[in-house]
Coordinates of C-alpha atoms in Angstrom, one line a residue:
S270 CA -2.6 2.5 -26.4
A271 CA 0.1 3.3 -23.9
A272 CA 3.7 1.7 -24.8
V273 CA 5.2 -1.2 -22.0
A274 CA 8.4 -0.2 -21.0
A275 CA 10.7 -2.5 -19.8
A276 CA 10.6 -3.2 -15.9
D277 CA 14.2 -3.4 -15.0
E278 CA 14.9 0.2 -15.3
E279 CA 15.2 3.2 -12.9
P280 CA 12.2 2.2 -10.4
T281 CA 9.0 4.5 -11.0
V282 CA 7.4 3.5 -7.6
H283 CA 9.0 3.3 -4.4
V284 CA 6.7 0.5 -2.3
R285 CA 7.0 -0.5 1.7
L286 CA 5.2 -2.4 4.0
G287 CA 4.4 -1.2 7.5
S288 CA 1.9 -0.9 10.5
E289 CA 0.6 1.6 12.3
Q290 CA 2.0 0.2 15.4
S291 CA 4.8 -1.4 16.8
A292 CA 3.1 -5.0 17.9
L293 CA 0.3 -7.2 16.9
V294 CA -2.3 -7.5 19.7
R295 CA -4.3 -10.6 19.9
G296 CA -8.1 -10.9 19.5
Q297 CA -7.5 -7.2 17.5
T298 CA -8.2 -6.0 14.0
Q299 CA -5.2 -3.4 13.2
R300 CA -4.1 -1.4 10.0
L301 CA -1.0 -2.1 8.0
G302 CA 0.0 -0.4 4.7
I303 CA 1.3 -0.1 1.8
H304 CA 3.4 2.8 0.9
L305 CA 4.0 4.1 -2.0
R306 CA 6.2 7.1 -3.1
H307 CA 5.9 8.1 -7.0
E308 CA 8.5 9.4 -9.2
P309 CA 7.5 12.8 -10.1
H310 CA 5.0 12.9 -13.5
W311 CA 4.5 9.3 -12.5
H312 CA 0.9 7.8 -11.8
T313 CA -0.9 4.4 -10.2
Y314 CA -4.7 3.6 -10.7
W315 CA -7.1 3.6 -8.3
L316 CA -9.5 0.9 -7.6
N317 CA -12.2 2.4 -10.7
P318 CA -9.2 3.2 -12.6
G319 CA -11.5 4.7 -15.8
D320 CA -10.9 4.6 -19.3
S321 CA -7.9 2.6 -19.0
G322 CA -5.6 1.1 -16.5
I323 CA -4.9 -1.5 -13.9
P324 CA -5.5 -0.9 -10.3
T325 CA -2.7 -1.5 -7.8
S326 CA -3.3 -5.0 -6.1
I327 CA -2.0 -6.9 -2.7
A328 CA -1.7 -10.6 -2.7
W329 CA -0.6 -11.5 1.1
S330 CA 1.2 -14.2 3.2
L331 CA 0.1 -14.2 6.1
P332 CA 0.0 -16.5 9.5
E333 CA -2.5 -19.2 10.2
G334 CA -5.9 -17.7 11.3
F335 CA -4.5 -14.0 10.3
A336 CA -7.2 -12.4 7.9
A337 CA -6.6 -9.2 5.6
G338 CA -9.4 -7.2 4.4
S339 CA -9.8 -5.5 1.4
I340 CA -7.6 -2.0 0.6
A341 CA -9.5 0.9 2.0
W342 CA -8.9 3.4 -1.2
P343 CA -7.8 7.1 -0.8
A344 CA -10.0 9.4 -2.6
P345 CA -8.0 9.4 -6.3
T346 CA -7.4 12.2 -8.5
R347 CA -8.5 12.7 -12.3
F348 CA -5.7 12.5 -14.9
D349 CA -6.8 13.2 -18.5
V350 CA -4.1 11.7 -20.8
D351 CA -4.7 12.1 -24.0
G352 CA -8.5 12.6 -23.3
L353 CA -8.7 9.3 -21.4
Y354 CA -9.9 9.5 -18.3
N355 CA -7.8 7.9 -15.4
F356 CA -8.1 7.8 -11.6
G357 CA -5.5 7.4 -9.3
F358 CA -2.6 8.9 -7.4
E359 CA 0.6 10.4 -7.7
G360 CA 3.3 11.7 -4.8
E361 CA 3.1 9.6 -1.6
L362 CA 0.1 8.1 -0.5
V363 CA -0.6 5.0 2.1
L364 CA -3.2 1.8 0.7
P365 CA -4.5 0.5 4.3
V366 CA -5.9 -2.5 4.7
S367 CA -7.0 -3.8 7.7
V368 CA -5.3 -7.0 9.2
R369 CA -7.6 -9.4 12.0
V370 CA -5.0 -11.3 15.0
P371 CA -6.8 -14.2 16.4
E372 CA -6.4 -14.9 19.8
S373 CA -4.5 -18.1 18.8
A374 CA -1.6 -16.4 17.3
G375 CA 1.3 -17.7 19.1
E376 CA 4.1 -15.6 20.7
G377 CA 5.4 -13.3 17.9
P378 CA 7.8 -12.3 16.0
V379 CA 5.1 -13.0 13.3
R380 CA 6.3 -12.9 9.4
I381 CA 3.6 -10.9 6.9
S382 CA 4.2 -10.7 3.5
A383 CA 2.6 -9.3 0.6
V384 CA 2.9 -9.0 -3.1
V385 CA 2.1 -5.9 -4.5
K386 CA 1.8 -5.1 -8.3
W387 CA 0.5 -1.8 -9.7
L388 CA 1.0 0.0 -13.3
A389 CA 2.9 2.8 -13.3
C390 CA 2.2 5.5 -16.2
K391 CA 3.8 8.8 -17.4
E392 CA 3.9 8.9 -21.3
V393 CA 4.4 4.9 -21.2
C394 CA 3.3 2.7 -18.6
I395 CA 5.7 0.0 -16.7
P396 CA 4.2 -3.2 -14.7
G397 CA 5.8 -3.0 -11.4
K398 CA 5.9 -5.9 -8.5
A399 CA 7.3 -6.1 -5.0
A400 CA 7.6 -8.7 -2.4
L401 CA 7.5 -6.9 0.9
D402 CA 7.6 -8.3 4.7
L403 CA 7.3 -7.2 7.6
E404 CA 8.3 -9.2 10.9
L405 CA 5.9 -7.9 14.1
P406 CA 5.7 -9.2 17.9
V407 CA 2.5 -10.5 19.2
V408 CA 1.2 -8.9 22.1
D409 CA -2.0 -9.6 24.6
A410 CA -4.5 -7.2 24.6
D411 CA -4.0 -6.0 28.1
A412 CA -0.1 -5.2 27.1
P413 CA 1.0 -1.2 27.6
L414 CA 1.0 -0.1 23.8
D415 CA 2.8 3.1 23.3
P416 CA 0.6 4.7 20.8
A417 CA 3.8 6.9 20.0
T418 CA 6.2 3.8 19.0
R419 CA 4.9 3.5 15.4
H420 CA 6.5 1.3 13.2
P421 CA 8.7 3.3 10.9
G422 CA 6.9 1.9 7.6
I423 CA 3.9 3.7 8.2
P424 CA 3.0 7.5 9.3
H425 CA -0.3 8.8 10.3
Q426 CA -3.0 7.9 7.7
H427 CA -2.5 11.2 5.2
Q428 CA -2.9 12.1 1.4
H429 CA -1.3 13.8 -1.3
Q430 CA -2.6 16.6 -2.3
Q431 CA -2.0 18.5 -5.4

């Protein structure tokens, strides 16, 4: 089994929380995402990690009435580590999650928080954890939303290809 190193070393994965749009719209479902950027040669795990590994998880803290769906996992890469087959990710990717904004959402901004946990592996595996926050205004459905005004946290959905 892989050795587990201390988590206070240099980060192996950089994470941030972002939104596809610059505001949340009452009564609509919108996409948020966890952006992961792996240091070279490090990887994290998919929903079904394979022979070993632990999938990345997100625990949300949302305002009253808001609801988060599960991660819409991108297609993983297969890793062969000493004869064990694992499925996961390296490079940069976004783990998208749909969030339902209630009609009753008050005037913004609202704070959305997520605790993200992952296991990053190279020769050793290091568990990681980050508490992330995002504040977004809440607007009515008929408010003009400029689709080009995207929150800087999440670019258009993309996948890292080898």
